[in-house]
Amino acid sequence: PIKSTSDDIKVNAPPIVIKASCFVNFLFLLLFSILVTALPSVVSHIPSYAESIHFSSSTAALTLSFGLAMNVLSKILFGFLSDKIGVKYTVIFMCAVNLVSGILLLSASSAGVLLAGSFLFGTVFAATTTGNVLMTKELFKEGYDKAYPLINFLGAVFGAVATVLLGILYDVTGSYRMMFVLTAIFEVVSILTVNLAYIARKKETK
């Protein structure tokens, strides 16, 4: 007869129980990811928007440069602020700045206001990349390696779809203004989902 050894013995791990609060937390974070990932593609439309409201082509070209410059700066600023005030409030701050930038772009009556709005709109990149990673890590901790890949994948898929939908939106409405109206709505909902995600996490840890 063949004797079994300790190497032959398989130990079945107990099933992982997912709390309802953890699942709700995941849904809030996923919704946040989907909303903010849809917004970076708006940046590429700002030059066309600028020309549509009768700014010169040179000013329109500058809007993209300003937005992309803030892309780099906002990620550095995000890291600094998250150390000072925490990830949650940094994400909310970035969303609020992006909300203000959309309002500035909608009401742009001068090149200065237009460029300021374009510059501040670049904060959307920090919320999409750095914000998503740090929020998932903070909210899920030991479950980060399972939660983030799915959240990131679904967010990226929606971001790709949003690029197409924004083009269709312009074709249907004949105006770029609706993009910035949607941006404002998305950012308000994003701020709400961030707060709800942290509330769900707090209940989970009790």
Tab-separated table of C-alpha atoms in Angstrom:
chain	number	residue	atom	x	y	z
A	1	PRO	CA	0.000	0.000	0.000
A	2	ILE	CA	1.135	3.569	-0.726
A	3	LYS	CA	1.467	5.702	2.342
A	4	SER	CA	0.308	9.267	2.069
A	5	THR	CA	2.637	12.016	3.110
A	6	SER	CA	1.955	15.524	4.248
A	7	ASP	CA	2.654	16.709	0.687
A	8	ASP	CA	-0.212	14.549	-0.565
A	9	ILE	CA	-2.737	16.084	1.773
A	10	LYS	CA	-4.730	18.978	0.308
A	11	VAL	CA	-6.241	21.430	2.694
A	12	ASN	CA	-9.344	23.156	1.429
A	13	ALA	CA	-9.375	26.815	2.396
A	14	PRO	CA	-12.620	28.128	3.882
A	15	PRO	CA	-14.796	30.030	1.412
A	16	ILE	CA	-14.306	33.766	1.291
A	17	VAL	CA	-17.366	35.570	2.613
A	18	ILE	CA	-18.016	38.940	1.021
A	19	LYS	CA	-19.909	41.298	3.285
A	20	ALA	CA	-22.791	43.219	1.780
A	21	SER	CA	-21.189	46.497	2.863
A	22	CYS	CA	-17.970	45.532	1.053
A	23	PHE	CA	-19.899	44.817	-2.144
A	24	VAL	CA	-21.727	48.139	-1.895
A	25	ASN	CA	-18.378	49.824	-1.337
A	26	PHE	CA	-17.066	48.138	-4.490
A	27	LEU	CA	-20.072	49.355	-6.517
A	28	PHE	CA	-19.569	52.953	-5.367
A	29	LEU	CA	-15.886	52.841	-6.253
A	30	LEU	CA	-16.663	51.254	-9.623
A	31	LEU	CA	-19.208	53.987	-10.391
A	32	PHE	CA	-16.639	56.626	-9.456
A	33	SER	CA	-14.068	55.009	-11.746
A	34	ILE	CA	-16.507	54.843	-14.653
A	35	LEU	CA	-17.511	58.496	-14.250
A	36	VAL	CA	-14.027	59.982	-13.968
A	37	THR	CA	-12.531	57.752	-16.676
A	38	ALA	CA	-15.072	59.122	-19.134
A	39	LEU	CA	-13.844	62.704	-18.655
A	40	PRO	CA	-10.204	62.811	-19.883
A	41	SER	CA	-11.395	62.415	-23.484
A	42	VAL	CA	-13.192	65.764	-23.116
A	43	VAL	CA	-9.798	67.493	-23.029
A	44	SER	CA	-9.161	66.700	-26.694
A	45	HIS	CA	-12.414	68.469	-27.610
A	46	ILE	CA	-11.581	71.753	-25.860
A	47	PRO	CA	-9.659	73.245	-28.835
A	48	SER	CA	-12.618	72.576	-31.144
A	49	TYR	CA	-14.939	74.043	-28.529
A	50	ALA	CA	-12.748	77.156	-28.317
A	51	GLU	CA	-12.934	77.670	-32.068
A	52	SER	CA	-16.700	77.088	-32.045
A	53	ILE	CA	-17.122	80.064	-29.676
A	54	HIS	CA	-14.974	82.222	-31.965
A	55	PHE	CA	-11.543	82.134	-30.353
A	56	SER	CA	-8.526	82.097	-32.661
A	57	SER	CA	-6.878	78.850	-33.702
A	58	SER	CA	-3.712	79.787	-31.785
A	59	THR	CA	-5.694	80.306	-28.570
A	60	ALA	CA	-7.546	77.054	-29.223
A	61	ALA	CA	-4.237	75.194	-29.576
A	62	LEU	CA	-3.055	76.638	-26.264
A	63	THR	CA	-6.047	75.179	-24.435
A	64	LEU	CA	-4.821	71.648	-25.093
A	65	SER	CA	-1.298	72.540	-23.987
A	66	PHE	CA	-2.622	74.050	-20.760
A	67	GLY	CA	-4.783	71.015	-20.049
A	68	LEU	CA	-1.936	68.563	-20.622
A	69	ALA	CA	0.418	70.658	-18.475
A	70	MET	CA	-2.014	70.321	-15.594
A	71	ASN	CA	-2.084	66.583	-16.284
A	72	VAL	CA	1.483	66.366	-14.973
A	73	LEU	CA	1.162	68.969	-12.217
A	74	SER	CA	-2.107	67.604	-10.819
A	75	LYS	CA	-0.599	64.164	-10.193
A	76	ILE	CA	2.258	65.712	-8.238
A	77	LEU	CA	-0.204	67.924	-6.359
A	78	PHE	CA	-2.407	64.906	-5.649
A	79	GLY	CA	0.464	63.079	-3.979
A	80	PHE	CA	1.329	66.125	-1.869
A	81	LEU	CA	-2.261	66.797	-0.792
A	82	SER	CA	-3.050	63.160	-0.040
A	83	ASP	CA	-0.200	63.174	2.494
A	84	LYS	CA	-1.560	66.356	4.072
A	85	ILE	CA	-5.352	65.950	4.065
A	86	GLY	CA	-5.873	62.320	3.062
A	87	VAL	CA	-6.902	60.542	-0.129
A	88	LYS	CA	-10.645	61.073	0.320
A	89	TYR	CA	-10.515	64.856	0.618
A	90	THR	CA	-7.884	65.139	-2.108
A	91	VAL	CA	-10.130	63.271	-4.548
A	92	ILE	CA	-13.085	65.469	-3.590
A	93	PHE	CA	-10.928	68.579	-4.031
A	94	MET	CA	-9.800	67.473	-7.503
A	95	CYS	CA	-13.393	66.734	-8.532
A	96	ALA	CA	-14.485	70.140	-7.233
A	97	VAL	CA	-11.707	71.884	-9.184
A	98	ASN	CA	-12.742	70.019	-12.324
A	99	LEU	CA	-16.344	71.069	-11.718
A	100	VAL	CA	-15.248	74.715	-11.483
A	101	SER	CA	-13.162	74.342	-14.648
A	102	GLY	CA	-16.214	73.139	-16.568
A	103	ILE	CA	-18.157	76.204	-15.416
A	104	LEU	CA	-15.284	78.474	-16.485
A	105	LEU	CA	-15.196	76.895	-19.934
A	106	LEU	CA	-18.948	77.233	-20.336
A	107	SER	CA	-18.844	80.906	-19.391
A	108	ALA	CA	-15.558	81.780	-21.135
A	109	SER	CA	-15.840	85.315	-22.491
A	110	SER	CA	-12.108	85.986	-22.718
A	111	ALA	CA	-8.967	84.064	-23.593
A	112	GLY	CA	-7.813	84.287	-19.978
A	113	VAL	CA	-10.936	82.587	-18.621
A	114	LEU	CA	-10.800	79.974	-21.386
A	115	LEU	CA	-7.165	79.099	-20.675
A	116	ALA	CA	-7.740	79.058	-16.911
A	117	GLY	CA	-10.629	76.653	-17.400
A	118	SER	CA	-8.534	74.478	-19.719
A	119	PHE	CA	-5.654	74.412	-17.249
A	120	LEU	CA	-7.853	73.435	-14.303
A	121	PHE	CA	-9.674	70.836	-16.383
A	122	GLY	CA	-6.408	68.885	-16.507
A	123	THR	CA	-7.012	67.853	-12.868
A	124	VAL	CA	-9.294	65.147	-14.258
A	125	PHE	CA	-6.218	63.061	-15.106
A	126	ALA	CA	-5.162	62.876	-11.439
A	127	ALA	CA	-8.580	61.655	-10.309
A	128	THR	CA	-8.615	59.050	-13.072
A	129	THR	CA	-5.188	57.537	-12.430
A	130	THR	CA	-3.696	58.412	-9.049
A	131	GLY	CA	-7.061	58.880	-7.357
A	132	ASN	CA	-8.419	55.533	-8.506
A	133	VAL	CA	-5.351	53.622	-7.337
A	134	LEU	CA	-5.036	55.256	-3.911
A	135	MET	CA	-8.756	55.132	-3.160
A	136	THR	CA	-8.980	51.433	-4.030
A	137	LYS	CA	-5.903	50.685	-1.930
A	138	GLU	CA	-7.229	52.633	1.033
A	139	LEU	CA	-10.764	51.243	0.884
A	140	PHE	CA	-9.970	47.597	0.162
A	141	LYS	CA	-6.539	47.201	1.770
A	142	GLU	CA	-5.927	43.400	1.692
A	143	GLY	CA	-8.470	42.973	-1.137
A	144	TYR	CA	-6.787	45.578	-3.338
A	145	ASP	CA	-5.164	43.032	-5.670
A	146	LYS	CA	-8.596	41.606	-6.515
A	147	ALA	CA	-10.664	44.800	-6.602
A	148	TYR	CA	-8.409	47.175	-8.535
A	149	PRO	CA	-7.888	45.115	-11.740
A	150	LEU	CA	-11.649	44.796	-12.231
A	151	ILE	CA	-12.366	48.432	-11.371
A	152	ASN	CA	-9.565	49.612	-13.648
A	153	PHE	CA	-10.628	47.356	-16.529
A	154	LEU	CA	-14.291	48.365	-16.461
A	155	GLY	CA	-13.338	52.020	-16.100
A	156	ALA	CA	-10.997	51.787	-19.093
A	157	VAL	CA	-13.692	50.117	-21.194
A	158	PHE	CA	-16.173	52.850	-20.374
A	159	GLY	CA	-13.514	55.488	-21.069
A	160	ALA	CA	-13.046	54.093	-24.575
A	161	VAL	CA	-16.802	53.986	-25.136
A	162	ALA	CA	-17.155	57.547	-23.796
A	163	THR	CA	-14.756	58.831	-26.467
A	164	VAL	CA	-17.143	57.588	-29.147
A	165	LEU	CA	-20.251	58.766	-27.292
A	166	LEU	CA	-18.876	62.291	-26.931
A	167	GLY	CA	-18.457	62.496	-30.688
A	168	ILE	CA	-22.022	61.268	-31.184
A	169	LEU	CA	-23.235	63.798	-28.622
A	170	TYR	CA	-21.723	66.615	-30.658
A	171	ASP	CA	-23.245	65.269	-33.879
A	172	VAL	CA	-26.687	65.131	-32.250
A	173	THR	CA	-26.613	68.491	-30.456
A	174	GLY	CA	-24.284	70.424	-32.764
A	175	SER	CA	-22.591	71.929	-29.711
A	176	TYR	CA	-19.754	71.101	-27.328
A	177	ARG	CA	-21.494	72.755	-24.384
A	178	MET	CA	-23.358	69.603	-23.393
A	179	MET	CA	-19.993	67.915	-22.740
A	180	PHE	CA	-19.216	70.415	-19.993
A	181	VAL	CA	-22.730	70.168	-18.584
A	182	LEU	CA	-22.237	66.386	-18.357
A	183	THR	CA	-18.813	66.992	-16.800
A	184	ALA	CA	-20.436	69.049	-14.044
A	185	ILE	CA	-23.064	66.350	-13.451
A	186	PHE	CA	-20.442	63.580	-13.441
A	187	GLU	CA	-18.277	65.436	-10.936
A	188	VAL	CA	-21.181	66.093	-8.559
A	189	VAL	CA	-22.113	62.402	-8.679
A	190	SER	CA	-18.421	61.460	-8.270
A	191	ILE	CA	-18.121	63.529	-5.082
A	192	LEU	CA	-21.269	61.841	-3.780
A	193	THR	CA	-19.982	58.324	-4.581
A	194	VAL	CA	-16.637	59.028	-2.893
A	195	ASN	CA	-18.428	59.980	0.323
A	196	LEU	CA	-20.735	56.965	0.113
A	197	ALA	CA	-17.798	54.614	-0.522
A	198	TYR	CA	-16.053	55.800	2.640
A	199	ILE	CA	-19.287	55.543	4.624
A	200	ALA	CA	-19.681	51.941	3.444
A	201	ARG	CA	-16.072	51.207	4.422
A	202	LYS	CA	-16.634	52.694	7.867
A	203	LYS	CA	-19.673	50.464	8.405
A	204	GLU	CA	-17.716	47.436	7.208
A	205	THR	CA	-14.954	47.946	9.777
A	206	LYS	CA	-17.369	48.228	12.702
